[in-house]
């Protein structure tokens, strides 16, 4: 039986924040992929909390959204520390 993939709550919160920022700017995944240089499939995986993001990718997404990297960090979230 395949193993169920679990995600860390931080990745889920980060992905939701990226999605919210993208939608606030009325951008599609394709739009953000074009402005950031990050593949659409990778952006989808990030938004769904399935992958851990490198700093380089964070910077590229932030630039594509026209914001600073610090604006991508979920604010007011209580994210449990899970190992």
PDB file of N, CA and C in Angstrom:
ATOM      1  N   UNK A   1       0.842  -1.168   0.000  1.00  0.00           N
ATOM      2  CA  UNK A   1       0.000   0.000   0.000  1.00  0.00           C
ATOM      3  C   UNK A   1       0.898   1.246   0.000  1.00  0.00           C
ATOM      4  N   UNK A   2       0.573   2.270  -0.847  1.00  0.00           N
ATOM      5  CA  UNK A   2       1.418   3.462  -0.885  1.00  0.00           C
ATOM      6  C   UNK A   2       1.345   4.250   0.420  1.00  0.00           C
ATOM      7  N   UNK A   3       2.483   4.843   0.760  1.00  0.00           N
ATOM      8  CA  UNK A   3       2.534   5.665   1.968  1.00  0.00           C
ATOM      9  C   UNK A   3       1.775   6.959   1.740  1.00  0.00           C
ATOM     10  N   UNK A   4       1.023   7.363   2.728  1.00  0.00           N
ATOM     11  CA  UNK A   4       0.321   8.631   2.641  1.00  0.00           C
ATOM     12  C   UNK A   4       1.322   9.749   2.909  1.00  0.00           C
ATOM     13  N   UNK A   5       1.349  10.715   2.019  1.00  0.00           N
ATOM     14  CA  UNK A   5       2.278  11.820   2.169  1.00  0.00           C
ATOM     15  C   UNK A   5       1.674  12.848   3.120  1.00  0.00           C
ATOM     16  N   UNK A   6       2.451  13.239   4.130  1.00  0.00           N
ATOM     17  CA  UNK A   6       1.992  14.272   5.049  1.00  0.00           C
ATOM     18  C   UNK A   6       2.810  15.526   4.822  1.00  0.00           C
ATOM     19  N   UNK A   7       2.221  16.646   5.120  1.00  0.00           N
ATOM     20  CA  UNK A   7       2.932  17.899   4.946  1.00  0.00           C
ATOM     21  C   UNK A   7       3.053  18.592   6.286  1.00  0.00           C
ATOM     22  N   UNK A   8       4.090  19.371   6.417  1.00  0.00           N
ATOM     23  CA  UNK A   8       4.322  20.140   7.630  1.00  0.00           C
ATOM     24  C   UNK A   8       3.365  21.335   7.614  1.00  0.00           C
ATOM     25  N   UNK A   9       2.791  21.696   8.755  1.00  0.00           N
ATOM     26  CA  UNK A   9       1.863  22.823   8.808  1.00  0.00           C
ATOM     27  C   UNK A   9       2.480  24.134   8.286  1.00  0.00           C
ATOM     28  N   UNK A  10       3.774  24.307   8.446  1.00  0.00           N
ATOM     29  CA  UNK A  10       4.432  25.509   7.937  1.00  0.00           C
ATOM     30  C   UNK A  10       4.363  25.563   6.412  1.00  0.00           C
ATOM     31  N   UNK A  11       4.572  24.422   5.758  1.00  0.00           N
ATOM     32  CA  UNK A  11       4.496  24.384   4.294  1.00  0.00           C
ATOM     33  C   UNK A  11       3.081  24.671   3.819  1.00  0.00           C
ATOM     34  N   UNK A  12       2.101  24.154   4.538  1.00  0.00           N
ATOM     35  CA  UNK A  12       0.702  24.401   4.197  1.00  0.00           C
ATOM     36  C   UNK A  12       0.375  25.884   4.339  1.00  0.00           C
ATOM     37  N   UNK A  13       0.805  26.497   5.455  1.00  0.00           N
ATOM     38  CA  UNK A  13       0.538  27.920   5.693  1.00  0.00           C
ATOM     39  C   UNK A  13       1.263  28.795   4.669  1.00  0.00           C
ATOM     40  N   UNK A  14       2.506  28.447   4.349  1.00  0.00           N
ATOM     41  CA  UNK A  14       3.268  29.210   3.369  1.00  0.00           C
ATOM     42  C   UNK A  14       2.593  29.133   1.999  1.00  0.00           C
ATOM     43  N   UNK A  15       2.206  27.936   1.607  1.00  0.00           N
ATOM     44  CA  UNK A  15       1.547  27.762   0.313  1.00  0.00           C
ATOM     45  C   UNK A  15       0.251  28.537   0.218  1.00  0.00           C
ATOM     46  N   UNK A  16      -0.520  28.533   1.293  1.00  0.00           N
ATOM     47  CA  UNK A  16      -1.778  29.287   1.317  1.00  0.00           C
ATOM     48  C   UNK A  16      -1.498  30.783   1.189  1.00  0.00           C
ATOM     49  N   UNK A  17      -0.429  31.243   1.828  1.00  0.00           N
ATOM     50  CA  UNK A  17      -0.057  32.662   1.747  1.00  0.00           C
ATOM     51  C   UNK A  17       0.327  33.027   0.315  1.00  0.00           C
ATOM     52  N   UNK A  18       1.097  32.187  -0.346  1.00  0.00           N
ATOM     53  CA  UNK A  18       1.470  32.442  -1.742  1.00  0.00           C
ATOM     54  C   UNK A  18       0.218  32.505  -2.611  1.00  0.00           C
ATOM     55  N   UNK A  19      -0.700  31.561  -2.417  1.00  0.00           N
ATOM     56  CA  UNK A  19      -1.934  31.545  -3.200  1.00  0.00           C
ATOM     57  C   UNK A  19      -2.737  32.829  -2.967  1.00  0.00           C
ATOM     58  N   UNK A  20      -2.872  33.231  -1.696  1.00  0.00           N
ATOM     59  CA  UNK A  20      -3.628  34.449  -1.377  1.00  0.00           C
ATOM     60  C   UNK A  20      -3.005  35.679  -2.032  1.00  0.00           C
ATOM     61  N   UNK A  21      -1.676  35.777  -1.966  1.00  0.00           N
ATOM     62  CA  UNK A  21      -0.987  36.914  -2.585  1.00  0.00           C
ATOM     63  C   UNK A  21      -1.193  36.924  -4.095  1.00  0.00           C
ATOM     64  N   UNK A  22      -1.133  35.749  -4.691  1.00  0.00           N
ATOM     65  CA  UNK A  22      -1.329  35.645  -6.150  1.00  0.00           C
ATOM     66  C   UNK A  22      -2.747  36.053  -6.533  1.00  0.00           C
ATOM     67  N   UNK A  23      -3.716  35.538  -5.793  1.00  0.00           N
ATOM     68  CA  UNK A  23      -5.114  35.843  -6.107  1.00  0.00           C
ATOM     69  C   UNK A  23      -5.454  37.306  -5.827  1.00  0.00           C
ATOM     70  N   UNK A  24      -4.845  37.889  -4.788  1.00  0.00           N
ATOM     71  CA  UNK A  24      -5.049  39.317  -4.500  1.00  0.00           C
ATOM     72  C   UNK A  24      -4.631  40.176  -5.689  1.00  0.00           C
ATOM     73  N   UNK A  25      -3.647  39.691  -6.438  1.00  0.00           N
ATOM     74  CA  UNK A  25      -3.152  40.414  -7.603  1.00  0.00           C
ATOM     75  C   UNK A  25      -3.849  39.974  -8.886  1.00  0.00           C
ATOM     76  N   UNK A  26      -4.865  39.137  -8.714  1.00  0.00           N
ATOM     77  CA  UNK A  26      -5.644  38.620  -9.848  1.00  0.00           C
ATOM     78  C   UNK A  26      -4.758  37.957 -10.901  1.00  0.00           C
ATOM     79  N   UNK A  27      -3.788  37.175 -10.394  1.00  0.00           N
ATOM     80  CA  UNK A  27      -2.872  36.452 -11.267  1.00  0.00           C
ATOM     81  C   UNK A  27      -3.253  34.978 -11.308  1.00  0.00           C
ATOM     82  N   UNK A  28      -3.119  34.380 -12.466  1.00  0.00           N
ATOM     83  CA  UNK A  28      -3.268  32.931 -12.582  1.00  0.00           C
ATOM     84  C   UNK A  28      -1.919  32.287 -12.260  1.00  0.00           C
ATOM     85  N   UNK A  29      -1.934  30.975 -12.131  1.00  0.00           N
ATOM     86  CA  UNK A  29      -0.659  30.272 -11.956  1.00  0.00           C
ATOM     87  C   UNK A  29       0.248  30.522 -13.151  1.00  0.00           C
ATOM     88  N   UNK A  30      -0.341  30.555 -14.339  1.00  0.00           N
ATOM     89  CA  UNK A  30       0.449  30.802 -15.548  1.00  0.00           C
ATOM     90  C   UNK A  30       1.066  32.201 -15.519  1.00  0.00           C
ATOM     91  N   UNK A  31       0.304  33.182 -15.035  1.00  0.00           N
ATOM     92  CA  UNK A  31       0.842  34.550 -14.926  1.00  0.00           C
ATOM     93  C   UNK A  31       2.044  34.577 -13.988  1.00  0.00           C
ATOM     94  N   UNK A  32       1.896  33.958 -12.807  1.00  0.00           N
ATOM     95  CA  UNK A  32       2.989  33.962 -11.837  1.00  0.00           C
ATOM     96  C   UNK A  32       4.179  33.163 -12.353  1.00  0.00           C
ATOM     97  N   UNK A  33       3.913  32.082 -13.055  1.00  0.00           N
ATOM     98  CA  UNK A  33       5.006  31.301 -13.630  1.00  0.00           C
ATOM     99  C   UNK A  33       5.810  32.165 -14.605  1.00  0.00           C
ATOM    100  N   UNK A  34       5.105  32.953 -15.393  1.00  0.00           N
ATOM    101  CA  UNK A  34       5.780  33.804 -16.371  1.00  0.00           C
ATOM    102  C   UNK A  34       6.595  34.908 -15.699  1.00  0.00           C
ATOM    103  N   UNK A  35       6.038  35.550 -14.672  1.00  0.00           N
ATOM    104  CA  UNK A  35       6.745  36.672 -14.039  1.00  0.00           C
ATOM    105  C   UNK A  35       7.856  36.221 -13.100  1.00  0.00           C
ATOM    106  N   UNK A  36       7.732  34.988 -12.567  1.00  0.00           N
ATOM    107  CA  UNK A  36       8.723  34.518 -11.589  1.00  0.00           C
ATOM    108  C   UNK A  36       9.779  33.588 -12.183  1.00  0.00           C
ATOM    109  N   UNK A  37       9.443  32.950 -13.293  1.00  0.00           N
ATOM    110  CA  UNK A  37      10.353  31.955 -13.859  1.00  0.00           C
ATOM    111  C   UNK A  37      10.279  30.614 -13.143  1.00  0.00           C
ATOM    112  N   UNK A  38       9.269  30.438 -12.297  1.00  0.00           N
ATOM    113  CA  UNK A  38       9.048  29.167 -11.598  1.00  0.00           C
ATOM    114  C   UNK A  38       7.930  28.440 -12.342  1.00  0.00           C
ATOM    115  N   UNK A  39       8.162  27.171 -12.656  1.00  0.00           N
ATOM    116  CA  UNK A  39       7.176  26.399 -13.427  1.00  0.00           C
ATOM    117  C   UNK A  39       5.812  26.369 -12.751  1.00  0.00           C
ATOM    118  N   UNK A  40       4.773  26.357 -13.567  1.00  0.00           N
ATOM    119  CA  UNK A  40       3.398  26.341 -13.078  1.00  0.00           C
ATOM    120  C   UNK A  40       3.143  25.141 -12.161  1.00  0.00           C
ATOM    121  N   UNK A  41       3.640  23.979 -12.538  1.00  0.00           N
ATOM    122  CA  UNK A  41       3.460  22.781 -11.718  1.00  0.00           C
ATOM    123  C   UNK A  41       4.132  22.906 -10.368  1.00  0.00           C
ATOM    124  N   UNK A  42       5.315  23.527 -10.351  1.00  0.00           N
ATOM    125  CA  UNK A  42       6.026  23.748  -9.089  1.00  0.00           C
ATOM    126  C   UNK A  42       5.253  24.720  -8.211  1.00  0.00           C
ATOM    127  N   UNK A  43       4.708  25.772  -8.815  1.00  0.00           N
ATOM    128  CA  UNK A  43       3.907  26.737  -8.052  1.00  0.00           C
ATOM    129  C   UNK A  43       2.682  26.064  -7.440  1.00  0.00           C
ATOM    130  N   UNK A  44       2.042  25.203  -8.202  1.00  0.00           N
ATOM    131  CA  UNK A  44       0.887  24.475  -7.689  1.00  0.00           C
ATOM    132  C   UNK A  44       1.276  23.606  -6.494  1.00  0.00           C
ATOM    133  N   UNK A  45       2.396  22.911  -6.608  1.00  0.00           N
ATOM    134  CA  UNK A  45       2.869  22.076  -5.494  1.00  0.00           C
ATOM    135  C   UNK A  45       3.192  22.920  -4.260  1.00  0.00           C
ATOM    136  N   UNK A  46       3.770  24.095  -4.474  1.00  0.00           N
ATOM    137  CA  UNK A  46       4.083  24.997  -3.364  1.00  0.00           C
ATOM    138  C   UNK A  46       2.794  25.459  -2.704  1.00  0.00           C
ATOM    139  N   UNK A  47       1.841  25.916  -3.508  1.00  0.00           N
ATOM    140  CA  UNK A  47       0.585  26.413  -2.967  1.00  0.00           C
ATOM    141  C   UNK A  47      -0.196  25.335  -2.207  1.00  0.00           C
ATOM    142  N   UNK A  48       0.010  24.095  -2.583  1.00  0.00           N
ATOM    143  CA  UNK A  48      -0.679  22.995  -1.901  1.00  0.00           C
ATOM    144  C   UNK A  48       0.140  22.402  -0.765  1.00  0.00           C
ATOM    145  N   UNK A  49       1.275  23.030  -0.452  1.00  0.00           N
ATOM    146  CA  UNK A  49       2.083  22.609   0.691  1.00  0.00           C
ATOM    147  C   UNK A  49       2.776  21.273   0.522  1.00  0.00           C
ATOM    148  N   UNK A  50       3.010  20.866  -0.718  1.00  0.00           N
ATOM    149  CA  UNK A  50       3.603  19.549  -0.966  1.00  0.00           C
ATOM    150  C   UNK A  50       5.117  19.552  -1.066  1.00  0.00           C
ATOM    151  N   UNK A  51       5.723  20.748  -1.179  1.00  0.00           N
ATOM    152  CA  UNK A  51       7.177  20.811  -1.328  1.00  0.00           C
ATOM    153  C   UNK A  51       7.773  21.858  -0.407  1.00  0.00           C
ATOM    154  N   UNK A  52       9.012  21.619  -0.027  1.00  0.00           N
ATOM    155  CA  UNK A  52       9.773  22.591   0.739  1.00  0.00           C
ATOM    156  C   UNK A  52      10.461  23.515  -0.267  1.00  0.00           C
ATOM    157  N   UNK A  53      10.369  24.786  -0.061  1.00  0.00           N
ATOM    158  CA  UNK A  53      10.819  25.771  -1.031  1.00  0.00           C
ATOM    159  C   UNK A  53      12.224  26.266  -0.690  1.00  0.00           C
ATOM    160  N   UNK A  54      13.056  26.417  -1.708  1.00  0.00           N
ATOM    161  CA  UNK A  54      14.389  26.980  -1.487  1.00  0.00           C
ATOM    162  C   UNK A  54      14.282  28.504  -1.370  1.00  0.00           C
ATOM    163  N   UNK A  55      15.302  29.107  -0.821  1.00  0.00           N
ATOM    164  CA  UNK A  55      15.346  30.563  -0.714  1.00  0.00           C
ATOM    165  C   UNK A  55      15.309  31.180  -2.106  1.00  0.00           C
ATOM    166  N   UNK A  56      16.028  30.591  -3.040  1.00  0.00           N
ATOM    167  CA  UNK A  56      16.034  31.115  -4.412  1.00  0.00           C
ATOM    168  C   UNK A  56      14.623  31.143  -4.992  1.00  0.00           C
ATOM    169  N   UNK A  57      13.874  30.075  -4.786  1.00  0.00           N
ATOM    170  CA  UNK A  57      12.510  30.025  -5.302  1.00  0.00           C
ATOM    171  C   UNK A  57      11.631  31.055  -4.604  1.00  0.00           C
ATOM    172  N   UNK A  58      11.808  31.231  -3.300  1.00  0.00           N
ATOM    173  CA  UNK A  58      11.055  32.263  -2.563  1.00  0.00           C
ATOM    174  C   UNK A  58      11.322  33.638  -3.161  1.00  0.00           C
ATOM    175  N   UNK A  59      12.574  33.929  -3.427  1.00  0.00           N
ATOM    176  CA  UNK A  59      12.936  35.235  -3.989  1.00  0.00           C
ATOM    177  C   UNK A  59      12.311  35.405  -5.367  1.00  0.00           C
ATOM    178  N   UNK A  60      12.369  34.370  -6.180  1.00  0.00           N
ATOM    179  CA  UNK A  60      11.793  34.448  -7.528  1.00  0.00           C
ATOM    180  C   UNK A  60      10.286  34.668  -7.486  1.00  0.00           C
ATOM    181  N   UNK A  61       9.606  33.978  -6.576  1.00  0.00           N
ATOM    182  CA  UNK A  61       8.156  34.153  -6.456  1.00  0.00           C
ATOM    183  C   UNK A  61       7.841  35.559  -5.957  1.00  0.00           C
ATOM    184  N   UNK A  62       8.577  36.011  -4.949  1.00  0.00           N
ATOM    185  CA  UNK A  62       8.350  37.358  -4.415  1.00  0.00           C
ATOM    186  C   UNK A  62       8.535  38.402  -5.516  1.00  0.00           C
ATOM    187  N   UNK A  63       9.592  38.263  -6.298  1.00  0.00           N
ATOM    188  CA  UNK A  63       9.826  39.211  -7.392  1.00  0.00           C
ATOM    189  C   UNK A  63       8.682  39.148  -8.407  1.00  0.00           C
ATOM    190  N   UNK A  64       8.218  37.947  -8.691  1.00  0.00           N
ATOM    191  CA  UNK A  64       7.100  37.783  -9.624  1.00  0.00           C
ATOM    192  C   UNK A  64       5.812  38.411  -9.114  1.00  0.00           C
ATOM    193  N   UNK A  65       5.657  38.436  -7.799  1.00  0.00           N
ATOM    194  CA  UNK A  65       4.474  39.053  -7.191  1.00  0.00           C
ATOM    195  C   UNK A  65       4.673  40.548  -6.951  1.00  0.00           C
ATOM    196  N   UNK A  66       5.911  41.009  -7.080  1.00  0.00           N
ATOM    197  CA  UNK A  66       6.201  42.415  -6.846  1.00  0.00           C
ATOM    198  C   UNK A  66       6.228  42.784  -5.375  1.00  0.00           C
ATOM    199  N   UNK A  67       6.696  41.845  -4.531  1.00  0.00           N
ATOM    200  CA  UNK A  67       6.748  42.075  -3.086  1.00  0.00           C
ATOM    201  C   UNK A  67       8.114  41.664  -2.549  1.00  0.00           C
ATOM    202  N   UNK A  68       8.347  41.943  -1.283  1.00  0.00           N
ATOM    203  CA  UNK A  68       9.555  41.481  -0.619  1.00  0.00           C
ATOM    204  C   UNK A  68       9.345  40.078  -0.079  1.00  0.00           C
ATOM    205  N   UNK A  69      10.414  39.343   0.080  1.00  0.00           N
ATOM    206  CA  UNK A  69      10.330  37.971   0.587  1.00  0.00           C
ATOM    207  C   UNK A  69       9.654  37.941   1.960  1.00  0.00           C
ATOM    208  N   UNK A  70       9.948  38.959   2.780  1.00  0.00           N
ATOM    209  CA  UNK A  70       9.368  38.986   4.127  1.00  0.00           C
ATOM    210  C   UNK A  70       7.840  39.040   4.106  1.00  0.00           C
ATOM    211  N   UNK A  71       7.265  39.538   3.012  1.00  0.00           N
ATOM    212  CA  UNK A  71       5.807  39.610   2.897  1.00  0.00           C
ATOM    213  C   UNK A  71       5.175  38.245   2.626  1.00  0.00           C
ATOM    214  N   UNK A  72       5.986  37.263   2.299  1.00  0.00           N
ATOM    215  CA  UNK A  72       5.471  35.933   1.995  1.00  0.00           C
ATOM    216  C   UNK A  72       5.280  35.075   3.245  1.00  0.00           C
ATOM    217  N   UNK A  73       5.862  35.514   4.361  1.00  0.00           N
ATOM    218  CA  UNK A  73       5.766  34.734   5.597  1.00  0.00           C
ATOM    219  C   UNK A  73       4.369  34.899   6.172  1.00  0.00           C
ATOM    220  N   UNK A  74       3.677  33.797   6.458  1.00  0.00           N
ATOM    221  CA  UNK A  74       2.337  33.906   7.036  1.00  0.00           C
ATOM    222  C   UNK A  74       2.379  34.667   8.360  1.00  0.00           C
ATOM    223  N   UNK A  75       1.512  35.646   8.499  1.00  0.00           N
ATOM    224  CA  UNK A  75       1.481  36.457   9.700  1.00  0.00           C
ATOM    225  C   UNK A  75       0.340  36.017  10.613  1.00  0.00           C
ATOM    226  N   UNK A  76       0.599  36.080  11.905  1.00  0.00           N
ATOM    227  CA  UNK A  76      -0.447  35.756  12.870  1.00  0.00           C
ATOM    228  C   UNK A  76      -0.805  34.288  12.923  1.00  0.00           C
ATOM    229  N   UNK A  77       0.028  33.466  12.369  1.00  0.00           N
ATOM    230  CA  UNK A  77      -0.250  32.028  12.380  1.00  0.00           C
ATOM    231  C   UNK A  77       0.421  31.378  13.576  1.00  0.00           C
ATOM    232  N   UNK A  78      -0.289  30.511  14.217  1.00  0.00           N
ATOM    233  CA  UNK A  78       0.359  29.688  15.237  1.00  0.00           C
ATOM    234  C   UNK A  78       0.594  28.334  14.584  1.00  0.00           C
ATOM    235  N   UNK A  79       1.809  28.135  14.175  1.00  0.00           N
ATOM    236  CA  UNK A  79       2.163  26.918  13.456  1.00  0.00           C
ATOM    237  C   UNK A  79       2.884  25.998  14.421  1.00  0.00           C
ATOM    238  N   UNK A  80       2.292  24.850  14.706  1.00  0.00           N
ATOM    239  CA  UNK A  80       2.933  23.937  15.652  1.00  0.00           C
ATOM    240  C   UNK A  80       4.243  23.392  15.112  1.00  0.00           C
ATOM    241  N   UNK A  81       5.164  23.159  16.013  1.00  0.00           N
ATOM    242  CA  UNK A  81       6.453  22.581  15.651  1.00  0.00           C
ATOM    243  C   UNK A  81       6.283  21.069  15.614  1.00  0.00           C
ATOM    244  N   UNK A  82       6.306  20.514  14.417  1.00  0.00           N
ATOM    245  CA  UNK A  82       6.150  19.069  14.248  1.00  0.00           C
ATOM    246  C   UNK A  82       7.382  18.517  13.584  1.00  0.00           C
ATOM    247  N   UNK A  83       7.895  17.438  14.087  1.00  0.00           N
ATOM    248  CA  UNK A  83       9.102  16.833  13.517  1.00  0.00           C
ATOM    249  C   UNK A  83       8.789  15.624  12.713  1.00  0.00           C
TER     250      UNK A  83
END
